[in-house]
Coordinates of C-alpha atoms and ligand atoms in Angstrom, one line a residue:
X1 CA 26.6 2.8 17.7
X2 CA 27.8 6.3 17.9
X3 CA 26.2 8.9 15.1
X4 CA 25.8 12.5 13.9
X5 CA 22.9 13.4 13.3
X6 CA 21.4 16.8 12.5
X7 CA 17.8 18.3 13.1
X8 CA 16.6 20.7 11.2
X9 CA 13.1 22.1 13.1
X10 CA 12.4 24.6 10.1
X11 CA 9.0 26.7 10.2
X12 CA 5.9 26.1 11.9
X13 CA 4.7 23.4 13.4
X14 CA 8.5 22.0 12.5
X15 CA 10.1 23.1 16.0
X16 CA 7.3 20.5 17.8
X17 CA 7.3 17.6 15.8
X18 CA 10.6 17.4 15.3
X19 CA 10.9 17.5 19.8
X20 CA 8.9 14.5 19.9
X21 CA 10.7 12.8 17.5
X22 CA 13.7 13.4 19.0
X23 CA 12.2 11.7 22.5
X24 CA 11.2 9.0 20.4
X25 CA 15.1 8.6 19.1
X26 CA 16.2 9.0 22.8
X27 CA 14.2 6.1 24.3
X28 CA 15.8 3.8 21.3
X29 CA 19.1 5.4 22.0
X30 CA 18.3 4.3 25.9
X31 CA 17.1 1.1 24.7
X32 CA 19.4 -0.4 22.4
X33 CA 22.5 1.1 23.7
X34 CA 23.1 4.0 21.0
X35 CA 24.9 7.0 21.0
X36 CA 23.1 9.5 18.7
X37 CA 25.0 12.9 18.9
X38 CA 23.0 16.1 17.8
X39 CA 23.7 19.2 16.1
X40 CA 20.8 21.7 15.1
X41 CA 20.5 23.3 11.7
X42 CA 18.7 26.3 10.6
X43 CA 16.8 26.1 7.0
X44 CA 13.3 28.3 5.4
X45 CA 12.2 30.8 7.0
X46 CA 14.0 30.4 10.4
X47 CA 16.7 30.7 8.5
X48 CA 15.5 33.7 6.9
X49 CA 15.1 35.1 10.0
X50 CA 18.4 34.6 11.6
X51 CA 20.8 34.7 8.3
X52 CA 19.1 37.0 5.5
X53 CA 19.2 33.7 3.3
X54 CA 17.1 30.4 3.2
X55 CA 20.0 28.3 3.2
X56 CA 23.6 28.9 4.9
X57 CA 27.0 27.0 4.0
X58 CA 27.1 25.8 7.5
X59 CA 23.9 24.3 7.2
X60 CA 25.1 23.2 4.0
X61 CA 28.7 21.8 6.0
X62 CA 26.4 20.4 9.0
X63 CA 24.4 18.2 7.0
X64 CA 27.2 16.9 4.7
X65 CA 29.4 15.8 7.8
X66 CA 26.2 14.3 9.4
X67 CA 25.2 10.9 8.9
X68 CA 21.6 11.9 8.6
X69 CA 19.5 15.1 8.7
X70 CA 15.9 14.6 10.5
X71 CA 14.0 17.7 9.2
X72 CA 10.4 18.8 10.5
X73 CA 8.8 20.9 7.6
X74 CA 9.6 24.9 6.2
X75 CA 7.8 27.7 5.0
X76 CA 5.0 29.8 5.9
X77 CA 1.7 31.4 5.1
X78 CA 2.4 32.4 1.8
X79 CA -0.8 35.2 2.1
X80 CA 0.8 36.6 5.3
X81 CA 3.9 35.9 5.8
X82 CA 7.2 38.9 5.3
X83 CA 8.8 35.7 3.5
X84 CA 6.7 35.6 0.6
X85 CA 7.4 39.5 0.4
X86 CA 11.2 37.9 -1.0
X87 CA 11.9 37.5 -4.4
X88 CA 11.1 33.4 -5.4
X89 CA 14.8 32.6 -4.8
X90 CA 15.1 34.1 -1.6
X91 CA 11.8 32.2 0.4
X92 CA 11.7 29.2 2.1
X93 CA 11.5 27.1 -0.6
X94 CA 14.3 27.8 -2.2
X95 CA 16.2 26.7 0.6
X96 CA 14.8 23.6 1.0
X97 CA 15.1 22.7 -2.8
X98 CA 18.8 23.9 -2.8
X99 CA 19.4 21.6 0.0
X100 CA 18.1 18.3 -2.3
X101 CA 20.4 19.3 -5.0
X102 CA 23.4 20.3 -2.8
X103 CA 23.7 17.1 -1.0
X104 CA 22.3 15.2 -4.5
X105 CA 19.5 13.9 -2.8
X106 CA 17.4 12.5 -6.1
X107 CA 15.4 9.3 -4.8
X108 CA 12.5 10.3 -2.8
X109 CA 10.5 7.6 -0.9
X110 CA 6.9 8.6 0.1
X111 CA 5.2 5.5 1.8
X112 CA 1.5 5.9 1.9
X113 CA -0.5 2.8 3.7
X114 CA -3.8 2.4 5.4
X115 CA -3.4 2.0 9.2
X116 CA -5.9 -0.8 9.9
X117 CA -6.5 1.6 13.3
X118 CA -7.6 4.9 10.8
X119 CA -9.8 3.5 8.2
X120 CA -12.6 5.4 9.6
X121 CA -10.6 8.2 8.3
X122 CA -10.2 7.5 5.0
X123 CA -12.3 8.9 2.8
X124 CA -12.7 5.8 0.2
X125 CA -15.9 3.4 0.3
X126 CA -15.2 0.3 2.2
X127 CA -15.7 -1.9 -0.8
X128 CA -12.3 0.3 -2.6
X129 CA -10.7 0.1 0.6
X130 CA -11.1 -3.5 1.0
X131 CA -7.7 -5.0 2.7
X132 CA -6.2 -2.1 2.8
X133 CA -2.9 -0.3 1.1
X134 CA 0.3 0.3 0.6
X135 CA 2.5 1.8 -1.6
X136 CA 5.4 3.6 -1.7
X137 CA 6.2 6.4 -4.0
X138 CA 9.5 7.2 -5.6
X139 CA 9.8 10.2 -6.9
X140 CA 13.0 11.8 -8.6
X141 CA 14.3 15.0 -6.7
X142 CA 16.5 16.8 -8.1
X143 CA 15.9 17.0 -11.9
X144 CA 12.8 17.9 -14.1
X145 CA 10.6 21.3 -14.0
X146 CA 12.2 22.2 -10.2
X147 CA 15.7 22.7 -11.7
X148 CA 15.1 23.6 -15.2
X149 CA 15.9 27.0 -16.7
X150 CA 13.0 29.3 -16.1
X151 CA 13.0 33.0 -16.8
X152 CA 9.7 35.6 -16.8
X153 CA 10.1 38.0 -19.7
X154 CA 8.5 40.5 -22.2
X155 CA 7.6 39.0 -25.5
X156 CA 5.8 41.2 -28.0
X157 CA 4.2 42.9 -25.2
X158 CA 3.0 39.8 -23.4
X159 CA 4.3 38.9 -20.7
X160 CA 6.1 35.6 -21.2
X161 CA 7.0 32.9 -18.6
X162 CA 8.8 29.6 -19.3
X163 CA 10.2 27.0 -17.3
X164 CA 11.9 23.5 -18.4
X165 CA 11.3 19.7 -18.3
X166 CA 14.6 18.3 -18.7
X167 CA 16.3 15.3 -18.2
X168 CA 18.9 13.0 -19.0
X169 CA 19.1 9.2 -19.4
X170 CA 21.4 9.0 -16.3
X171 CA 19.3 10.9 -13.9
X172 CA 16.2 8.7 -14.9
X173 CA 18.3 5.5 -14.8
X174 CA 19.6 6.2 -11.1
X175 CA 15.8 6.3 -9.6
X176 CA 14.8 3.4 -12.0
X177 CA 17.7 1.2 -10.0
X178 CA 16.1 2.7 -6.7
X179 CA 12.2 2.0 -7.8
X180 CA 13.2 -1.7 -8.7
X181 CA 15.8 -2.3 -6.0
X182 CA 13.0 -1.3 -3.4
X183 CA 10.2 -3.4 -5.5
X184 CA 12.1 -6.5 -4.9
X185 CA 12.0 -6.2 -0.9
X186 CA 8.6 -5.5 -1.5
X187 CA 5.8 -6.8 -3.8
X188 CA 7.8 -6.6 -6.6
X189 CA 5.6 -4.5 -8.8
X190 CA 7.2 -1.0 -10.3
X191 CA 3.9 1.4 -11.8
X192 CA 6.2 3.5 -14.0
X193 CA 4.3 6.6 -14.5
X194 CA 4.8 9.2 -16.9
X195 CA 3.2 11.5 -20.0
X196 CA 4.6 10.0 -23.0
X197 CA 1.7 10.5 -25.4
X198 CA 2.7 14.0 -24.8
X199 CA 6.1 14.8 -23.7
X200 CA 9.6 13.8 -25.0
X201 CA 11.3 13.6 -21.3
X202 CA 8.8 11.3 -20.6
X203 CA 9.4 9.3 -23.9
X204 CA 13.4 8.9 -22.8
X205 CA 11.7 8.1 -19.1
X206 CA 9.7 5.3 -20.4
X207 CA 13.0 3.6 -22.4
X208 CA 15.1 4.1 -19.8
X209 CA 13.1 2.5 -17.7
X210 CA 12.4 -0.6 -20.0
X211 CA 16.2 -1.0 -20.4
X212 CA 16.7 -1.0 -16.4
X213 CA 13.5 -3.7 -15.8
X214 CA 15.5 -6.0 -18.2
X215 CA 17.9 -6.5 -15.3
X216 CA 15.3 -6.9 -12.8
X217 CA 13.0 -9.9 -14.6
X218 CA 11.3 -10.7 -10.7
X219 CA 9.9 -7.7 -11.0
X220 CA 6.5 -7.1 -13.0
X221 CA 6.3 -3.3 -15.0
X222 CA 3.9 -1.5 -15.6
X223 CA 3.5 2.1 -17.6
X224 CA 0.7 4.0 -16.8
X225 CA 0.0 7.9 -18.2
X226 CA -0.3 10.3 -15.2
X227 CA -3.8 11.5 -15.5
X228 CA -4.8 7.6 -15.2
X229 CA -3.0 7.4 -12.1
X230 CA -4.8 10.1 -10.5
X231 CA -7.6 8.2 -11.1
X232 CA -6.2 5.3 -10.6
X233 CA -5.2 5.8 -7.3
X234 CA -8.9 6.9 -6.3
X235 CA -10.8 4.4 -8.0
X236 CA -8.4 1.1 -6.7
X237 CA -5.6 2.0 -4.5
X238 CA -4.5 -1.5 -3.8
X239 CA -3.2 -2.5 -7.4
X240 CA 0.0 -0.6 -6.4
X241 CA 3.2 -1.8 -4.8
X242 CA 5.9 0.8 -6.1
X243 CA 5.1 4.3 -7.9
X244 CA 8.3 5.8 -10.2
X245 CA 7.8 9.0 -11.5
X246 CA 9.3 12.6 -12.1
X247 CA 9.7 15.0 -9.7
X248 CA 6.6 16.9 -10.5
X249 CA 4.4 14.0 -10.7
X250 CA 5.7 12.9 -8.0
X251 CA 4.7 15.8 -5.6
X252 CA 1.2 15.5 -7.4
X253 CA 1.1 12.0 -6.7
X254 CA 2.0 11.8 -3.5
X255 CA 0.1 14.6 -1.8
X256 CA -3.0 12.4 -3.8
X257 CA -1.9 8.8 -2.1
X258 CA -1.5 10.4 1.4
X259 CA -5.0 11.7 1.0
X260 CA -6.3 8.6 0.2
X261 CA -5.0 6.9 3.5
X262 CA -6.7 10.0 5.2
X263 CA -4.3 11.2 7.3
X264 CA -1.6 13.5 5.7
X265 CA 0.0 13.6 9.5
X266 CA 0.9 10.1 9.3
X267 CA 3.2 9.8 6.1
X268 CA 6.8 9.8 6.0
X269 CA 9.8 10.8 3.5
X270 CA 13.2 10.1 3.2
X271 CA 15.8 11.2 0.3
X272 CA 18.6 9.9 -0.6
X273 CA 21.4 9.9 -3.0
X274 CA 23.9 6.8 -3.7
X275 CA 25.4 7.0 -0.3
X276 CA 23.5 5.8 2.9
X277 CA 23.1 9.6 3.6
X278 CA 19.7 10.7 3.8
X279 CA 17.5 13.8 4.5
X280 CA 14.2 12.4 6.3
X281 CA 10.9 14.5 6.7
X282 CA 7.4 14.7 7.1
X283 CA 5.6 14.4 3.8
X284 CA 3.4 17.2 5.3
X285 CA 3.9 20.7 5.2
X286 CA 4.8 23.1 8.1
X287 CA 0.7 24.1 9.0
X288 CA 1.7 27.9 10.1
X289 CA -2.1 27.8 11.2
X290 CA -1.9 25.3 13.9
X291 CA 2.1 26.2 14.7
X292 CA 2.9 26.5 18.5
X293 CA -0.4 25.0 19.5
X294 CA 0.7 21.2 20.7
X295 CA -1.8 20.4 18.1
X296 CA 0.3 18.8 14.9
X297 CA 0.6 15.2 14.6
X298 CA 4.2 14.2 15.4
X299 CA 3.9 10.8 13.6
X300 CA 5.0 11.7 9.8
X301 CA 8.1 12.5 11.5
X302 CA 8.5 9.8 14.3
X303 CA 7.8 7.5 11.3
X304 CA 10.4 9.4 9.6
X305 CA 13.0 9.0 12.0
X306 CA 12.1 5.0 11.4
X307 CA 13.4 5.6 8.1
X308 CA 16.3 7.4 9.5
X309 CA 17.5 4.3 11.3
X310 CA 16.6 1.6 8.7
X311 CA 18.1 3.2 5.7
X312 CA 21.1 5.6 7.0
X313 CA 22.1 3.7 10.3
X314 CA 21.3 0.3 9.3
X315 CA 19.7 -0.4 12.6
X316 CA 16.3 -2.6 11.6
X317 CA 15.3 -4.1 14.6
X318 CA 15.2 -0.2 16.1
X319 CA 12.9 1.0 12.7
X320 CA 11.1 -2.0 13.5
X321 CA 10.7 -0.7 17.1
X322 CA 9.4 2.4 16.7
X323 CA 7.0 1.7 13.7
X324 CA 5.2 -1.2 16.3
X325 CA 5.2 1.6 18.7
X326 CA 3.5 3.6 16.8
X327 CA 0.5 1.2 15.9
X328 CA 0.9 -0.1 19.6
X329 CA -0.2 3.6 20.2
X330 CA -3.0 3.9 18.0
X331 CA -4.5 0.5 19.1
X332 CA -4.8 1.4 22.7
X333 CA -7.2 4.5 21.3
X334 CA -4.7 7.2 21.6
X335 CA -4.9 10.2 18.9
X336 CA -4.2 13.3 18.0
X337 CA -7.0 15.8 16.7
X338 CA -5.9 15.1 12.8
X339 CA -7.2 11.4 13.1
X340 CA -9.6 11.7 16.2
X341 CA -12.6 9.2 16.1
X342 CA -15.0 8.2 18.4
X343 CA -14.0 6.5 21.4
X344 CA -10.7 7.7 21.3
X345 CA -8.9 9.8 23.8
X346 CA -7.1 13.1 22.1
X347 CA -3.9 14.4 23.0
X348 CA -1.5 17.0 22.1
X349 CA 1.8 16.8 19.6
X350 CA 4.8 16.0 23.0
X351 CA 2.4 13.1 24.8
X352 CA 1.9 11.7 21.5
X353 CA 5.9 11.6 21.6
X354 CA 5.8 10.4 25.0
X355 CA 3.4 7.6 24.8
X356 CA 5.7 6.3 21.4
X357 CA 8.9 6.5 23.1
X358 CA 7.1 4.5 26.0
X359 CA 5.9 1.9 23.9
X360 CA 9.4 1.1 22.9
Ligands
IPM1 C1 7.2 18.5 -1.1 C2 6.9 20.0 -1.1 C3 8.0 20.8 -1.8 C4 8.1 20.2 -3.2 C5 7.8 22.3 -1.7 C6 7.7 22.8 -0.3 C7 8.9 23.0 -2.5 O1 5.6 20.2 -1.7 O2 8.2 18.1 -0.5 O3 6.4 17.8 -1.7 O4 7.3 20.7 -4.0 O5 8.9 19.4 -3.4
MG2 MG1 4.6 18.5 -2.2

């Protein structure tokens, strides 16, 4: 299969994981007889750096002619770094959130699950952790408090911030089909979460919703408030299968449920929009701290590529490759310094790549 695919190595420790990822795509290219052509990107603060702005139209032309973007992580210090010196619309972030709405990138899958090789590391009780988890959140992207009017302004002398929760019953539809269409390949359980003893949008979310889960009757629903699933998520972890929320619950949620498996360096994202396009990245940041060290994890992102081939290419059997290469990996004791335990032999971001695309 011949592709296009774009990598964007952002800020930070981007630049490395995103090189062993890329190994990790070569050996399956190698392996299964592909033909993945690559075009680099700039995005965040690299971009910043090179182009004045966070987010350039060819960037913006690269991705959309790609069949996939394979992104490593943006941003940086925001104490220290000359970025944060910019005014909000002009940092990192901005480019990065631009990017999602550009391309209409609005369904958000954020796996988090308990490798049976780390449970030392998470930081549950045994008896909560029992069998293990997994879920998979799916979180709306491009609507809701991130692209919302906001303004900061005077009002009788205060000053006076506001920004806005919107959405319509379309937008909250489109990730509804998404959270169910994803339950069904899995356990076929949708935790709808929301605020609606409180907020109106979520009101609308929770109809929509019910009116979507009428076409999908194999599929059990459940609403839960957000607050609960906080706790929730803490106190018993394994009663969910699929997690639909907004965006910002969503970003608050997730960052929880990778917690909870205890390594934040091993969790996945892709987005999507209705085409097989997709934008896939670590759900971990861009760790400015440990940048150019060989020290980062490269697994979020090797995962990621995973993604990558299962949902834009199509190409299962080479998902299925890599993710069994990965846990063929761990169970022979190797680790990075993230998710080091006893016994274990540590080593740095690019042989973590290596040994992955070996085990292919
Ligand atoms: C994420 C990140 C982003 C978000 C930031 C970097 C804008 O936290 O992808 O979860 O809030 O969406
Ligand atoms: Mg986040």
């Amino acid at each position: 299969m011949k592709t296009n695919i774009v990598l964007i190595p952002g800020d930070g420790i981007g630049p490395e994981i995103v090189s062993a990822a890329k190994k990790v795509l070569d050996r399956v290219c190698q392996k299964f007889g592909h033909d993945f052509q690559y075009r680099e990107a700039l995005l965040g603060g690299a971009s910043i750096d090179a182009c004045g702005i966070p987010l350039t139209d060819e960037t913006i032309d690269a991705a959309k002619s790609a069949d996939a973007v394979l992104m490593g992580s943006i941003g940086g210090d925001t104490a220290t770094s000359p970025w944060y010196q910019l005014e909000p619309s002009k940092r990192p972030e901005a480019g990065l959130l631009r990017i999602r709405k550009e391309l209409n990138l609005f369904a958000n899958l954020r796996p988090a699950y308990l490798y049976s090789q780390l449970k030392d590391a998470c930081p549950l009780r045994a008896d909560i952790i029992g069998d293990g988890f997994d879920m998979l959140i799916m979180r709306e992207l491009t609507g809701g408090l991130y692209f919302g009017e906001r303004k900061t302004y005077e009002q009788d002398g205060l000053q006076t911030a506001i920004d806005t929760l919107s959405y319509n019953e379309n937008e909250i539809r489109r990730i509804a089909v998404k959270g169910f269409e994803i339950a069904r390949k899995r356990r076929k359980k949708v935790t709808s979460v929301d605020k609606a003893n409180v907020l109106d949008s979520s009101r609308l979310w929770r109809k929509v919703v019910e009116e979507v889960a009428a076409d999908y009757s194999d599929v059990e629903l459940e609403h839960m408030l957000v607050d609960n699933c906080a706790m929730q998520l803490v106190r018993d972890p394994k009663q969910f299968d699929v997690i639909l929320t907004e965006n910002m619950f969503g970003d608050i949620l997730s960052d929880e449920a990778s917690m909870v498996t205890g390594s934040i360096g091993m969790l996945s994202s892709a987005s999507l929009n209705e085409t097989k396009f997709g934008l896939y990245e670590p759900s971990h940041g861009s760790a400015p701290d440990i940048a150019g060290q060989d020290k980062a994890n490269p697994i979020a992102t090797i995962l990621s590529a995973a993604m990558l081939l299962r949902y834009s290419l199509d190409l299962d059997a080479e998902a299925n490759a890599v993710e069994q290469a990965v846990q063929k990996v761990l169970e022979n004791g190797w680790r990075t310094v993230d998710i080091m335990s006893d016994g274990c032999a540590c080593v740095g971001t690019q042989k973590m790549g290596e040994l992955i695309a070996e085990a292919i």
